[in-house]
Amino acid sequence: MPTPRKTPAIHPDLESVMFTQAQIKKRVRGLGAELKKTYGNGEFTIVSIINGAVMFTADLMREIDNPVRLDCIRIASYGSRTKSVGTPEIVHSLNIDVAKRHVLLIDDILDTGKTITLVSGLIRKLNPASLHTCVLLDKQGRREVPFEADFVGFKIPDKFVVGYGLDFAERYRNLPCIGVLSARLQNSHEWS
Ligand code: IMP
Ligand code: MG
């Protein structure tokens, strides 16, 4: 008798899976095609907000055959909490010159809008030839600062998600899917 195909077990700390690895891959490929429409074959400079956007940036870059330059900017905002508090701060800024360059700013998730507003403002001051923004996830309902990204992977409801680069207290970034963190962990103080 053929053995039934096993569905992969859901991680015990997740309440549910929002996007599977296959769904993410398909959408990232689609975003690559959207970028191509905007940039044609021209060169652009990617600025990735780390750590959250590492996986997304790495995968998206490989969907693009344009010449690209890459730099990362590190922002601190959440600590070990699941709600953004206070003002995000730049912990490590850009190393490459973006003046007169076409810049694509990439983040994992657009939530209150504070982080991307801060980083976009900083890049604009450096006089890029153009600035576009790309986020994998958009929690539109949580915006405190009005901001619309030019390229959005998925619009999602107000749930705290982890995986594919997104963390809770620096954990879960390596999950290949994106899932809702279980409420039990969101409220626990066992980690710092
Ligand atoms: P914003 O400044 O409130 O828009 O927050 C953006 C940053 O908050 C993102 O770069 C993420 O690092 C983090 N963030 C927001 N929502 C989530 C989430 O659901 N899971 C993990 N990180 C999140
Ligand atoms: Mg982040």
Coordinates of C-alpha atoms and ligand atoms in Angstrom, one line a residue:
M1 CA 0.0 0.0 0.0
P2 CA 1.4 3.5 -0.8
T3 CA 2.4 5.5 2.2
P4 CA 0.3 8.7 2.6
R5 CA 2.2 11.9 1.9
K6 CA 3.1 13.7 5.1
T7 CA 2.4 17.4 5.4
P8 CA 5.3 19.1 7.1
A9 CA 4.7 19.5 10.9
I10 CA 4.0 23.1 11.9
H11 CA 6.6 24.6 14.3
P12 CA 5.4 24.1 17.9
D13 CA 5.7 27.8 18.6
L14 CA 3.5 28.9 15.7
E15 CA -0.2 29.3 16.0
S16 CA -0.6 29.0 12.2
V17 CA 1.4 29.3 9.0
M18 CA 0.5 32.4 7.1
F19 CA 2.7 31.8 4.0
T20 CA 4.5 28.6 3.1
Q21 CA 8.0 28.5 1.7
A22 CA 6.5 27.8 -1.8
Q23 CA 4.1 30.7 -1.6
I24 CA 6.9 33.1 -0.5
K25 CA 9.1 31.9 -3.4
K26 CA 6.4 32.4 -5.9
R27 CA 5.6 35.9 -4.7
V28 CA 9.3 36.9 -4.5
R29 CA 9.6 35.8 -8.1
G30 CA 6.6 38.0 -9.0
L31 CA 8.2 41.0 -7.2
G32 CA 11.3 40.5 -9.3
A33 CA 9.3 40.8 -12.4
E34 CA 7.6 44.0 -11.1
L35 CA 11.1 45.5 -10.4
K36 CA 12.1 44.6 -13.9
K37 CA 9.2 46.7 -15.3
T38 CA 10.3 49.7 -13.2
Y39 CA 14.1 49.5 -13.7
G40 CA 14.3 47.8 -17.1
N41 CA 17.9 46.6 -17.5
G42 CA 19.4 49.6 -15.6
E43 CA 21.6 49.4 -12.5
F44 CA 20.2 50.2 -9.1
T45 CA 21.4 50.2 -5.5
I46 CA 19.7 48.1 -2.9
V47 CA 19.5 49.3 0.6
S48 CA 18.4 46.5 2.9
I49 CA 17.2 47.1 6.5
I50 CA 18.8 44.4 8.6
N51 CA 18.4 42.0 10.2
G52 CA 14.8 41.4 9.3
A53 CA 15.2 41.9 5.5
V54 CA 18.2 39.5 5.0
M55 CA 16.4 36.5 3.6
F56 CA 14.0 38.5 1.5
T57 CA 16.8 40.7 0.1
A58 CA 19.0 37.7 -0.7
D59 CA 16.1 35.9 -2.5
L60 CA 14.8 38.9 -4.3
M61 CA 18.3 39.9 -5.6
R62 CA 18.6 36.5 -7.2
E63 CA 15.3 37.0 -9.1
I64 CA 16.8 40.1 -10.8
D65 CA 19.4 40.1 -13.5
N66 CA 20.1 43.8 -13.4
P67 CA 23.5 45.0 -12.2
V68 CA 22.9 45.9 -8.5
R69 CA 24.9 47.3 -5.7
L70 CA 24.0 46.3 -2.1
D71 CA 24.3 48.0 1.2
C72 CA 22.7 47.4 4.6
I73 CA 21.4 49.7 7.3
R74 CA 20.8 48.5 10.8
I75 CA 17.9 49.9 12.8
A76 CA 16.9 49.1 16.3
S77 CA 13.2 49.3 17.2
Y78 CA 11.5 46.4 18.9
G79 CA 13.8 44.7 21.5
S80 CA 12.0 41.6 22.7
R81 CA 8.5 43.0 22.4
T82 CA 5.9 42.4 19.8
K83 CA 4.7 46.0 19.6
S84 CA 6.9 48.8 18.3
V85 CA 7.7 51.3 21.0
G86 CA 9.4 54.7 20.8
T87 CA 11.4 55.9 17.9
P88 CA 13.5 53.6 15.8
E89 CA 17.2 54.5 15.8
I90 CA 20.0 54.0 13.2
V91 CA 22.6 51.7 14.7
H92 CA 24.7 51.3 11.6
S93 CA 24.4 53.6 8.6
L94 CA 25.3 53.3 4.9
N95 CA 28.8 52.6 3.6
I96 CA 28.3 53.2 -0.1
D97 CA 27.5 56.4 -1.9
V98 CA 23.9 56.7 -3.1
A99 CA 24.0 60.2 -4.6
K100 CA 22.6 60.2 -8.2
R101 CA 21.9 56.5 -7.9
H102 CA 18.6 54.7 -8.3
V103 CA 17.9 53.3 -4.8
L104 CA 15.6 50.5 -3.8
L105 CA 15.0 50.4 -0.1
I106 CA 14.0 46.9 1.2
D107 CA 12.4 46.0 4.5
D108 CA 10.8 42.8 5.8
I109 CA 7.6 44.4 7.0
L110 CA 5.8 47.8 7.1
D111 CA 4.0 48.2 10.4
T112 CA 3.7 51.6 12.0
G113 CA 5.7 53.1 9.2
K114 CA 8.2 54.7 11.5
T115 CA 11.3 52.7 10.4
I116 CA 10.8 53.1 6.6
T117 CA 9.9 56.8 7.0
L118 CA 13.1 57.4 9.0
V119 CA 15.3 55.5 6.5
S120 CA 13.7 57.0 3.4
G121 CA 14.3 60.5 4.9
L122 CA 17.9 59.7 5.5
I123 CA 18.4 58.4 1.9
R124 CA 16.5 61.4 0.3
K125 CA 19.0 63.7 2.0
L126 CA 21.8 62.0 0.1
N127 CA 20.2 63.0 -3.2
P128 CA 19.6 59.7 -5.0
A129 CA 18.4 59.8 -8.6
S130 CA 15.3 58.0 -7.4
L131 CA 14.0 56.2 -4.4
H132 CA 11.6 53.2 -4.4
T133 CA 10.6 51.1 -1.4
C134 CA 9.8 47.4 -1.3
V135 CA 8.5 45.4 1.6
L136 CA 7.6 41.7 1.8
L137 CA 4.7 42.3 4.2
D138 CA 2.4 45.2 4.8
K139 CA 0.3 45.5 8.0
Q140 CA -1.7 48.4 6.7
G141 CA -4.0 48.6 9.6
R142 CA -1.3 49.4 12.1
R143 CA 0.1 52.5 10.4
E144 CA 0.9 55.5 12.6
V145 CA 2.9 57.4 10.0
P146 CA 1.2 57.5 6.6
F147 CA 3.4 55.5 4.1
E148 CA 2.8 53.4 1.1
A149 CA 5.5 51.1 -0.3
D150 CA 6.0 51.0 -4.1
F151 CA 6.3 47.2 -4.1
V152 CA 4.4 45.0 -1.6
G153 CA 4.7 41.2 -1.4
F154 CA 1.6 40.5 0.8
K155 CA -0.9 42.6 2.7
I156 CA -1.5 41.0 6.1
P157 CA -3.7 41.5 9.1
D158 CA -2.5 42.8 12.5
K159 CA -0.8 39.6 13.7
F160 CA 2.7 39.2 15.0
V161 CA 4.5 37.0 12.5
V162 CA 7.9 35.3 12.5
G163 CA 10.1 33.4 10.1
Y164 CA 11.9 34.1 6.8
G165 CA 14.0 36.8 8.5
L166 CA 11.3 38.1 10.9
D167 CA 12.1 37.5 14.5
F168 CA 10.8 37.6 18.0
A169 CA 13.7 38.4 20.5
E170 CA 16.1 37.5 17.6
R171 CA 14.6 33.9 17.3
Y172 CA 12.8 32.2 14.4
R173 CA 14.5 34.1 11.6
N174 CA 15.5 30.8 10.1
L175 CA 12.0 29.4 9.7
P176 CA 11.4 28.9 5.9
C177 CA 7.8 29.8 6.2
I178 CA 6.1 32.9 7.8
G179 CA 3.8 32.1 10.7
V180 CA 1.8 33.7 13.5
L181 CA 3.7 33.4 16.8
S182 CA 1.6 31.7 19.4
A183 CA 0.0 34.0 22.0
R184 CA 1.6 32.0 24.8
L185 CA 5.1 33.1 23.6
Q186 CA 4.1 36.7 22.8
N187 CA 3.1 37.3 26.4
S188 CA 5.9 35.3 28.0
H189 CA 8.9 37.0 29.6
E190 CA 11.1 34.0 29.5
W191 CA 13.4 35.6 26.8
S192 CA 15.4 38.7 26.6
Ligands
IMP1 P1 7.6 50.0 11.9 O1 8.7 51.0 12.2 O2 6.6 49.9 13.0 O3 6.9 50.1 10.6 O4 8.2 48.5 12.1 C1 9.0 48.0 11.2 C2 9.9 47.0 11.8 O5 9.3 46.3 12.9 C3 10.2 45.9 10.9 O6 11.4 46.1 10.2 C4 10.3 44.6 11.7 O7 11.6 44.4 12.1 C5 9.5 44.9 13.0 N1 8.2 44.3 12.9 C6 6.9 44.8 12.8 N2 6.0 43.9 12.8 C7 6.6 42.7 13.0 C8 6.1 41.4 13.1 O8 4.9 41.0 13.0 N3 7.1 40.4 13.3 C9 8.4 40.7 13.4 N4 8.9 41.9 13.3 C10 8.0 43.0 13.1
MG2 MG 13.2 44.8 11.2

